[in-house]
Short mmCIF file of C-alpha atoms and ligand atoms in Angstrom, two decimals:
data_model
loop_
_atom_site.label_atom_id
_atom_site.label_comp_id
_atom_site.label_asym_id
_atom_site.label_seq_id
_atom_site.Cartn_x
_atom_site.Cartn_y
_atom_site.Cartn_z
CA UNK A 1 12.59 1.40 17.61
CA UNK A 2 9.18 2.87 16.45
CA UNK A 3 6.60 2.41 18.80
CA UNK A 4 4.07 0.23 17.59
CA UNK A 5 0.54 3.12 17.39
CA UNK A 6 -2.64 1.68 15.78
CA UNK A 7 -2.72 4.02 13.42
CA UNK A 8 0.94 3.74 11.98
CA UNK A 9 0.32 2.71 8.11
CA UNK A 10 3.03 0.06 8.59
CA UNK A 11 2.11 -3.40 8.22
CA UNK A 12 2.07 -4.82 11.93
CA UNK A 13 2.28 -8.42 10.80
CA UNK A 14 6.11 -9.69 9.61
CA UNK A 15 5.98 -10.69 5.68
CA UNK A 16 7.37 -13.27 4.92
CA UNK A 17 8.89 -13.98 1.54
CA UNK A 18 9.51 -14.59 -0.89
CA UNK A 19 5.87 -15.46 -0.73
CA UNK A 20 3.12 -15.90 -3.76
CA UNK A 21 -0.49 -14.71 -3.19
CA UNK A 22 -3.42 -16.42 -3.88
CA UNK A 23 -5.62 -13.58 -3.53
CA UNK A 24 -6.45 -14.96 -0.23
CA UNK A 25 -10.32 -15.48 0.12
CA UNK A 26 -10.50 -14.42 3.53
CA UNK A 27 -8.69 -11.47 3.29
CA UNK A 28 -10.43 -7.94 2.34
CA UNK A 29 -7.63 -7.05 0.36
CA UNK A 30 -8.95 -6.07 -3.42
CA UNK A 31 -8.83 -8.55 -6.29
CA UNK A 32 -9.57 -6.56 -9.27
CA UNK A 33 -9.35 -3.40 -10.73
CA UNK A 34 -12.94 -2.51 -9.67
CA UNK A 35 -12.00 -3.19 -6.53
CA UNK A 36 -9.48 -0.85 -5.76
CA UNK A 37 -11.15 1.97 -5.31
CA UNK A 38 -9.66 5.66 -5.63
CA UNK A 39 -6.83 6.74 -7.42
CA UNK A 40 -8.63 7.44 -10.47
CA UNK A 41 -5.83 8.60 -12.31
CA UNK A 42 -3.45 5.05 -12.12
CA UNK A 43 -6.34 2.90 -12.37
CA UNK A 44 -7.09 4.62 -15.90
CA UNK A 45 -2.98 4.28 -16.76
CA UNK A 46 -3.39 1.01 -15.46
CA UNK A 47 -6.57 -0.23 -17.50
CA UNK A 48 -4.94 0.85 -20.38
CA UNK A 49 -1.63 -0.58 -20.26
CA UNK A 50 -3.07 -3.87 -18.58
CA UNK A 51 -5.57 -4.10 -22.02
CA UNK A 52 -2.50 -3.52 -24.28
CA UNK A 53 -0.30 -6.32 -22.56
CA UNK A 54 -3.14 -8.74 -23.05
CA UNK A 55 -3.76 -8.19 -26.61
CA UNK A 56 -0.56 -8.07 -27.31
CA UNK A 57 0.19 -10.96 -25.35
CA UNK A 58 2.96 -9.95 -23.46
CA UNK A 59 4.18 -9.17 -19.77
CA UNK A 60 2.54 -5.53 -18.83
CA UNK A 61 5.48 -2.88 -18.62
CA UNK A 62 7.51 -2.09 -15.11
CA UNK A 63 5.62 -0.50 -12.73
CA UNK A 64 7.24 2.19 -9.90
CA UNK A 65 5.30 3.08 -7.17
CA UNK A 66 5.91 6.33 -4.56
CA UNK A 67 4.40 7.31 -1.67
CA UNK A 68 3.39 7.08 1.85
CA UNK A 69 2.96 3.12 3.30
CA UNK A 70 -0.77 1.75 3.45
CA UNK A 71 -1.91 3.36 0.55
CA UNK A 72 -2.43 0.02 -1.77
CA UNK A 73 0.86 -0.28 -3.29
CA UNK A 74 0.95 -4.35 -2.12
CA UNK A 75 -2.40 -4.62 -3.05
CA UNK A 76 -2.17 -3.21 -6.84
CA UNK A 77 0.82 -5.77 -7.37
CA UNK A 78 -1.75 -8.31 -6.06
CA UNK A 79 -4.55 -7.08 -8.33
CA UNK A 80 -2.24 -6.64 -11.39
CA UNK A 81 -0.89 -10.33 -11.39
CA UNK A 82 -4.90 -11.31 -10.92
CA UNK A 83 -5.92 -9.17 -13.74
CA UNK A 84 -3.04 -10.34 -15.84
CA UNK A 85 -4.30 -14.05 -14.68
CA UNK A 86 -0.56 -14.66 -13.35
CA UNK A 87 0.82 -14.85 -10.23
CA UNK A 88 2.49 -12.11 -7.72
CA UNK A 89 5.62 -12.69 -6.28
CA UNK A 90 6.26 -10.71 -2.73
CA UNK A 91 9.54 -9.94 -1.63
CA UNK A 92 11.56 -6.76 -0.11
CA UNK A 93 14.80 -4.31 -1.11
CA UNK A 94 16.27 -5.25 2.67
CA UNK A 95 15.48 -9.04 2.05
CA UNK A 96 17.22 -9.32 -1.06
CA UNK A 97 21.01 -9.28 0.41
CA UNK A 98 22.84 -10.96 -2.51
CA UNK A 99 22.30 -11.44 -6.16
CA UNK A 100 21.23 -14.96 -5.64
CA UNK A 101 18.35 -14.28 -3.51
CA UNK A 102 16.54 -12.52 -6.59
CA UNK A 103 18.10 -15.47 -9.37
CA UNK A 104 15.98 -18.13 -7.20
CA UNK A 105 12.53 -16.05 -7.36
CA UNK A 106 13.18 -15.03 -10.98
CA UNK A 107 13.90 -18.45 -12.40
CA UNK A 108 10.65 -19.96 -10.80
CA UNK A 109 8.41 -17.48 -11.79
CA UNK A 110 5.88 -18.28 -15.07
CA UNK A 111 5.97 -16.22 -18.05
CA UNK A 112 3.49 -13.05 -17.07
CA UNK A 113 4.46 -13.06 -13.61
CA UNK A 114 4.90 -10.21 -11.49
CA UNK A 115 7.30 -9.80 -9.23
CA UNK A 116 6.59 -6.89 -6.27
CA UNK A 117 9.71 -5.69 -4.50
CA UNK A 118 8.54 -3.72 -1.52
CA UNK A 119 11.07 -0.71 -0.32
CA UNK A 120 12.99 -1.17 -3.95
CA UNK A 121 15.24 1.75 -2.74
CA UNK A 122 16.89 -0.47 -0.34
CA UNK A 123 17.99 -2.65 -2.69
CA UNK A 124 21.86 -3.41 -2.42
CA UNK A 125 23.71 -2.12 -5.60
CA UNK A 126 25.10 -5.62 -6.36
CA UNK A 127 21.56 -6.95 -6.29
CA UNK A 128 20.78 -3.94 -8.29
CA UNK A 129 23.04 -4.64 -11.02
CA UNK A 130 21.27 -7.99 -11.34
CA UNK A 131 18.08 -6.28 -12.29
CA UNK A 132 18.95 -4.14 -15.07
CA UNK A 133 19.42 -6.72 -17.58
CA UNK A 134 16.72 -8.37 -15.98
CA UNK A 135 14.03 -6.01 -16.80
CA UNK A 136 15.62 -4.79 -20.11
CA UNK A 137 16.24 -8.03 -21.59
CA UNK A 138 14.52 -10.83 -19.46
CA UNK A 139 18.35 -12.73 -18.63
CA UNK A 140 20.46 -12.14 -15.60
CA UNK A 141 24.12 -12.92 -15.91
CA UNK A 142 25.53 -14.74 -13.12
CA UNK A 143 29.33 -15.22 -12.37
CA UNK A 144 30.06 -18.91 -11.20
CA UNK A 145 33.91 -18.95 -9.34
CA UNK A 146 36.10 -16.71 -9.10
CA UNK A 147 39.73 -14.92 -10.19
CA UNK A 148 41.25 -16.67 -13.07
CA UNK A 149 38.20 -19.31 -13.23
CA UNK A 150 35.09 -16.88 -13.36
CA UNK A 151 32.93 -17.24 -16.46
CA UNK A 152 29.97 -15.55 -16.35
CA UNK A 153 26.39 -17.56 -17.06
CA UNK A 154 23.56 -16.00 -19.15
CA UNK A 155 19.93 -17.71 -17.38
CA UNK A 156 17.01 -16.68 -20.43
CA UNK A 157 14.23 -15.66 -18.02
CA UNK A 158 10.33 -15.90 -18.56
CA UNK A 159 9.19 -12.68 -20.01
CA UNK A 160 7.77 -10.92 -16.62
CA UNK A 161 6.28 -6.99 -14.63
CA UNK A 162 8.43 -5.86 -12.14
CA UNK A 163 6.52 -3.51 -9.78
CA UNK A 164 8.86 -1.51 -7.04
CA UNK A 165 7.43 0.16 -4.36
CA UNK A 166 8.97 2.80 -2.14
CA UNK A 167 8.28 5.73 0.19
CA UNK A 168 11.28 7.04 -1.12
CA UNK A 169 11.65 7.92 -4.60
CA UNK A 170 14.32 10.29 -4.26
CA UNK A 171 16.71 7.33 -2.52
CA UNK A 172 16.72 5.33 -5.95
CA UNK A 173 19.18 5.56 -8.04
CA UNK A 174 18.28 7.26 -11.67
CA UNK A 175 19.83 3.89 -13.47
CA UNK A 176 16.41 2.17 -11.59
CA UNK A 177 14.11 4.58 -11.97
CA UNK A 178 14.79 5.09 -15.29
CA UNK A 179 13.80 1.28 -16.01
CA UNK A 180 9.92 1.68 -15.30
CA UNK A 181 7.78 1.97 -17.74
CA UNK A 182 5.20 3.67 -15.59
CA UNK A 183 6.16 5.65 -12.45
CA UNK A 184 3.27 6.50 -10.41
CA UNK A 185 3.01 8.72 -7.36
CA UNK A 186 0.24 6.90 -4.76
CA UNK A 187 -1.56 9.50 -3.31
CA UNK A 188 -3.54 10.44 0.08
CA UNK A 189 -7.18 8.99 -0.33
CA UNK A 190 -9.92 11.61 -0.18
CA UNK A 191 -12.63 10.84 3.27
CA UNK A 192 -15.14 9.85 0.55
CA UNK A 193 -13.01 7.51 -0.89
CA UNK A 194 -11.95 5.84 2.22
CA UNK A 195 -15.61 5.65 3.03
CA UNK A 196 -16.34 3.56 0.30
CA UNK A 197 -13.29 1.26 1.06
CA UNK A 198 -14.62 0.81 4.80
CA UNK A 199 -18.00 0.29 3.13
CA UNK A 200 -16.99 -2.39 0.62
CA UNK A 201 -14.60 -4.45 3.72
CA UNK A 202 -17.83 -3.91 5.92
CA UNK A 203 -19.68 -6.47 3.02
CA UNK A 204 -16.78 -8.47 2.89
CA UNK A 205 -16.16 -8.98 6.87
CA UNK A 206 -20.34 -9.43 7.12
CA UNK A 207 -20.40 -7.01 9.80
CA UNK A 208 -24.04 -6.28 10.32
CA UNK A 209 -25.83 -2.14 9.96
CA UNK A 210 -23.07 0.02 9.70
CA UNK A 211 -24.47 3.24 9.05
CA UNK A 212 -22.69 5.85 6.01
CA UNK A 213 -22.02 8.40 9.11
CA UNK A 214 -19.83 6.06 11.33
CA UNK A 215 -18.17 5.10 8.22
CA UNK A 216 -17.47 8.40 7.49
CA UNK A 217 -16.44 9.29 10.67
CA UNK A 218 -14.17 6.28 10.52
CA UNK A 219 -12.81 7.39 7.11
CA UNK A 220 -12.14 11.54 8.33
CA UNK A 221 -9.73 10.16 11.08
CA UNK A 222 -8.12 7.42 9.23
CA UNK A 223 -5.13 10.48 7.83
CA UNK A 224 -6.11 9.15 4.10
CA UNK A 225 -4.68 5.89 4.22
CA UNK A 226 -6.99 2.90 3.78
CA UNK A 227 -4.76 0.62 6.29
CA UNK A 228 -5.44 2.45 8.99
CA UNK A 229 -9.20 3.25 7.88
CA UNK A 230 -9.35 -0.71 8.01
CA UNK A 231 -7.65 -0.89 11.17
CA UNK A 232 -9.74 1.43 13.26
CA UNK A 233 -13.11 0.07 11.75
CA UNK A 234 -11.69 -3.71 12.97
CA UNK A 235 -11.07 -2.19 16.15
CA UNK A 236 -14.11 -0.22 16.28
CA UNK A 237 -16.01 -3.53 15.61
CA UNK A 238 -14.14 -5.00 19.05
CA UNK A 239 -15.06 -2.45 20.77
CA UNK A 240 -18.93 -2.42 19.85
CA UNK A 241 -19.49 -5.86 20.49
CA UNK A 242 -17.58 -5.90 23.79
CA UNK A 243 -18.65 -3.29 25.48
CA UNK A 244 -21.68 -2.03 23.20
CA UNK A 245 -23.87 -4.82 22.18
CA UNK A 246 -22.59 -4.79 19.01
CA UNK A 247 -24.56 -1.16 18.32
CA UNK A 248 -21.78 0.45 15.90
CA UNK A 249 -23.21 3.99 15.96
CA UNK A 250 -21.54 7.20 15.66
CA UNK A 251 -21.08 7.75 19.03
CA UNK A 252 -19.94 4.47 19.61
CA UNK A 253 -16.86 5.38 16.77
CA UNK A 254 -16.40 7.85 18.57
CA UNK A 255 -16.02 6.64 21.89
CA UNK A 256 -14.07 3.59 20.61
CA UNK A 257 -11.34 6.35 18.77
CA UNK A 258 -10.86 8.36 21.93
CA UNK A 259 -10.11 5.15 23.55
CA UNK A 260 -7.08 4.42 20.88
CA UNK A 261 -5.97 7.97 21.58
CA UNK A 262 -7.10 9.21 18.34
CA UNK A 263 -8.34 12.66 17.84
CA UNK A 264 -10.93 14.25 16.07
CA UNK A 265 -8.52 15.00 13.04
CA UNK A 266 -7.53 11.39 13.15
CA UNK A 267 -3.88 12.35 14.97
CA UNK A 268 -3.08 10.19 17.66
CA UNK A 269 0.01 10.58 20.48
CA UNK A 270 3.18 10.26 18.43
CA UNK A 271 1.91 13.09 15.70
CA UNK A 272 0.93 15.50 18.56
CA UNK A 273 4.18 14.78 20.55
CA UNK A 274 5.49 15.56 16.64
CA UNK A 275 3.86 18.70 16.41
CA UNK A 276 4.40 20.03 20.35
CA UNK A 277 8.13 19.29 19.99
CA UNK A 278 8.26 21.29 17.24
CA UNK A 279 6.25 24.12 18.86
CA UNK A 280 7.56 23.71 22.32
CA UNK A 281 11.26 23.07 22.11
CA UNK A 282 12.10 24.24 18.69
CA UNK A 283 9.64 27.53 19.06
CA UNK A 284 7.70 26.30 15.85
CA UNK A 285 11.29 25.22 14.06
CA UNK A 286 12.78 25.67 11.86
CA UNK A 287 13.87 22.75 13.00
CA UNK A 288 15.62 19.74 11.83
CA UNK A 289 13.68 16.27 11.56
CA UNK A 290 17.02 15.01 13.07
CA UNK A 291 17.23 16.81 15.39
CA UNK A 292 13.41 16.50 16.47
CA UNK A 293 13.37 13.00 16.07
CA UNK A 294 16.60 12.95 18.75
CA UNK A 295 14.91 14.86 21.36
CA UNK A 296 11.20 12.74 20.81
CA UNK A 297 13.95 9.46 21.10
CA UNK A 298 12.08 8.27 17.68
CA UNK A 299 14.27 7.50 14.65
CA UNK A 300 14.13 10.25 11.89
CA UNK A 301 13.27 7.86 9.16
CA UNK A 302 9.98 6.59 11.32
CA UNK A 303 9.01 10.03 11.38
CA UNK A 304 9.67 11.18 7.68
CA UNK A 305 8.10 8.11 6.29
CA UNK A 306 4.90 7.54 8.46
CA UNK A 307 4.58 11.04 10.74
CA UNK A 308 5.36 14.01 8.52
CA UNK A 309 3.37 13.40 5.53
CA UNK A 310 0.10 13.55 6.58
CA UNK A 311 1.69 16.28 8.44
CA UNK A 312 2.32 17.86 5.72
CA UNK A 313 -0.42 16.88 3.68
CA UNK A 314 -3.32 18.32 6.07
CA UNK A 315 -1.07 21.20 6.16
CA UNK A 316 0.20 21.23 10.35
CA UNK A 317 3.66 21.27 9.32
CA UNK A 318 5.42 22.79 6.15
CA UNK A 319 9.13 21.89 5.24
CA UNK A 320 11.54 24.74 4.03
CA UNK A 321 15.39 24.94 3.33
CA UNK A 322 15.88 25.51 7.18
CA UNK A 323 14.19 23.01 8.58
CA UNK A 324 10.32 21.84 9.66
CA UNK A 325 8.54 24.65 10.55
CA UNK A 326 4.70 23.96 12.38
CA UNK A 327 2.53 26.16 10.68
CA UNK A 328 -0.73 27.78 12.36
CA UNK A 329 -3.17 25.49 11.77
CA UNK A 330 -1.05 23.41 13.09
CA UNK A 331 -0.80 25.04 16.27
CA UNK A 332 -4.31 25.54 16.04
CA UNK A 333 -4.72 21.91 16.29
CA UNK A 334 -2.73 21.29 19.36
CA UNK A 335 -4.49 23.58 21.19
CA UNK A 336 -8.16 22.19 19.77
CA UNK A 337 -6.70 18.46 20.99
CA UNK A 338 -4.93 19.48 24.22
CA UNK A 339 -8.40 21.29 25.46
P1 ADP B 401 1.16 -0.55 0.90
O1 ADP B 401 1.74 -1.69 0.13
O2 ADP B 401 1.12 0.72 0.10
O3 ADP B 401 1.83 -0.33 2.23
P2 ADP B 401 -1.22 -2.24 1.07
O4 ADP B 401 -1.34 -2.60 -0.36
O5 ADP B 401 -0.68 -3.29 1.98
O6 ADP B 401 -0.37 -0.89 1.23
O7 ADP B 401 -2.68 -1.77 1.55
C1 ADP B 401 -3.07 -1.72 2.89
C2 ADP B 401 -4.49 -2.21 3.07
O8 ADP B 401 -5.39 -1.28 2.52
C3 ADP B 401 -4.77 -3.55 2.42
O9 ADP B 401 -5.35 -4.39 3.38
C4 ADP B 401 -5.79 -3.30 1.32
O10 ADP B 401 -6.84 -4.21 1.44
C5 ADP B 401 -6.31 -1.90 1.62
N1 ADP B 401 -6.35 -1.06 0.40
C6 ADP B 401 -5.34 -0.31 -0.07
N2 ADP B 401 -5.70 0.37 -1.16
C7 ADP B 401 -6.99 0.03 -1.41
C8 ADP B 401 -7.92 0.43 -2.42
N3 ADP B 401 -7.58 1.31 -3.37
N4 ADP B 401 -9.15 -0.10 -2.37
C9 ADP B 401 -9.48 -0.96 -1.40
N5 ADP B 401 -8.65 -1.37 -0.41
C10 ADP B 401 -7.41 -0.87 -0.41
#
C-alpha cells in the first residue's frame, strides 16, 4: 500500500461514482475556462473546439487526457460540461467492471453531456468494446440471454463528450486512443503559474493578507502540481492560525513545510528515500523501478505514477534502456537536504 504523504498528487478523499457535479460552490475547484489557469496551449485547443461545438450545436469532440495526477484533468471535465452548459458525469476505468455499469450512466445522461472516465486505461476490454460504438456512433449494442437465445439490442444514445484521463497513455490500447478527437498531454505547472492558482483559492477560501512571496514559496515546493500547491497552502493556513496567530508570512511557510517534511525543492520523505535507494543500494542505478520499489517495500506503479516524474521532470533522476539512473543534481540534492 502507498503511504499516504501530503504531498502525493492523489486524491486523499474516496470518489464516489458514478457521481454528477454541480460545480460545487464551496469548493475552489475552477468553473470556467478563465479559471483554469496555465496550460496555455489546451485552453486555446479547447476554446476553439468548445466555440465550434456550440455553434454548431453539437456535443464537443472526445477528449484524452495524459499525464501526472493533480494536474486538473477532473477539473477540465468539470469546466467543459459548465462551459458547454451540460452536466459532467464522474466515474473510473477500475469502477466500470462490466458493460452494464457504463449502459446505466450513458442512458441517463442529457444530450451534451460529458462523461469523465478517470484512469480510462484500466478499463476492462469487454467494457471497452462497449465504448467504441458508443463514441463513434452514439448507440451501444447490448446482448440480452445467451447461447441459442442471444439477440443483441441497439440503445440510440444522446449525442455526448467523452473525456478519458490517464497517467498512462502508453497502457491504452491504440483501438481507444485512436477514438479522441483531441489527445492532450497535461503538463507540470510552471512556480508562476501555481502562484496564481494559490492566489485565486486564497480569494476564494477568504483567507486574509497572504503576501505574493509566501505564495510563491508555497508554489516552488508544490513539484508543479496544483493539488498539492492547494494542499500545503490549506495546511499552511492550520498551521498559522494554530500556532502563529494567524500571521502567514514567509517564514511561517516555511516553518509550517519543514514540519510536513518537505524540503526546500518541495521533495518530501518518500522521493528522498527514492533518490538514496537509488544512490545507496543501486550505486546511482541503473537500476530497475522494480526492483527499487521492492527493496523501498513501495509498489512500482506508486512510484512511476506519483514519484518519478517530477523526478524526472526537475531532472534528479533520468531513465535509460538499463534502468533509472540518479543523475548529479540529483545527488546534489540529497546531500543539500540531508545537511
Ligand atoms: P487530476 O484529475 O488531474 O488528478 P484535479 O482536476 O482533481 O486533478 O485537480 C486537483 C486540484 O487542483 C483541484 O482541486 C483543482 O481545483 C486544482 N486545479 C487543477 N488544475 C487547475 C488549474 N489549471 N487552475 C486552477 N486550479 C486547478
Amino acid at each position: 500500500m502507498a503511504r499516504k504523504r501530503i504531498i502525493s498528487p492523489e486524491q486523499q478523499t474516496a470518489d464516489t461514482e458514478p457521481a454528477v457535479s454541480e460545480s460545487n460552490s464551496h469548493s475552489i475547484r475552477p468553473t470556467t475556462l478563465a479559471q483554469y489557469l496555465g496550460q496555455a496551449e489546451l485552453r486555446e485547443r479547447l476554446s476553439v473546439a468548445l466555440e465550434a461545438a456550440k455553434d454548431r450545436s453539437e456535443p464537443m469532440e472526445h477528449v484524452l487526457l495524459y499525464g501526472p495526477p493533480g494536474l486538473g484533468k477532473t477539473t477540465l471535465a468539470h469546466v467543459i460540461a459548465n462551459e458547454l452548459g451540460t452536466r459532467a458525469w464522474v466515474t473510473s476505468g477500475p469502477a466500470l467492471t462490466k458493460g452494464s455499469d457504463l449502459v446505466g450512466t450513458l442512458t441517463r445522461m442529457e444530450p451534451g453531456d460529458v462523461l469523465f472516465i478517470d484512469e480510462i486505461h484500466r478499463l476492462p476490454a469487454a467494457v471497452e468494446e462497449y465504448i467504441y460504438p458508443a463514441m463513434e456512433d452514439y448507440k451501444i449494442d447490448f446482448t440480452l440471454d445467451s447461447g441459442m437465445h442471444a439477440r443483441v439490442v441497439t440503445y440510440a444514445l444522446q449525442p455526448f463528450t467523452l473525456i478519458g484521463a490517464t497517467t498512462r497513455a502508453g497502457l491504452l490500447t491504440g483501438a481507444l486512443r485512436s477514438r479522441f478527437g483531441i489527445v492532450h498531454n497535461i503538463r507540470f505547472y510552471e512556480t508562476d503559474e501555481l502562484a496564481s492558482i494559490l492566489k485565486q483559492a486564497v480569494t476564494k477560501l477568504e483567507m486574509n493578507l497572504v503576501d505574493e512571496a509566501s505564495l510563491h514559496c508555497i508554489a516552488s515546493r508544490s513539484r508543479g502540481t496544483p493539488r498539492i500547491a492547494l494542499r500545503l497552502l490549506r495546511r499552511v493556513r492550520d498551521f498559522s492560525q494554530v500556532r502563529r496567530d494567524n500571521v502567514f508570512t514567509l517564514s511561517v511557510v516555511d516553518e509550517a513545510l519543514k514540519l510536513e517534511g518537505i524540503d526546500d525543492a518541495g521533495l518530501d520523505t518518500l522521493d528522498r528515500t527514492y533518490l538514496e535507494t537509488l544512490s545507496n543500494v543501486y550505486e546511482g542505478g541503473p537500476a530497475g523501478v522494480e526492483a527499487i520499489a521492492a527493496t523501498m517495500g513501495e509498489d512500482a506503479g506508486t512510484l512511476q505514477d506519483v514519484v518519478e516524474p517530477y523526478l524526472l521532470q526537475a531532472g534528479y533522476l533520468s531513465r535509460t534502456r538499463q534502468g533509472r539512473k540518479i543523475t548529479e543534481l540529483g545527488r546534489s540534492r540529497l546531500n543539500s537536504s540531508s545537511k
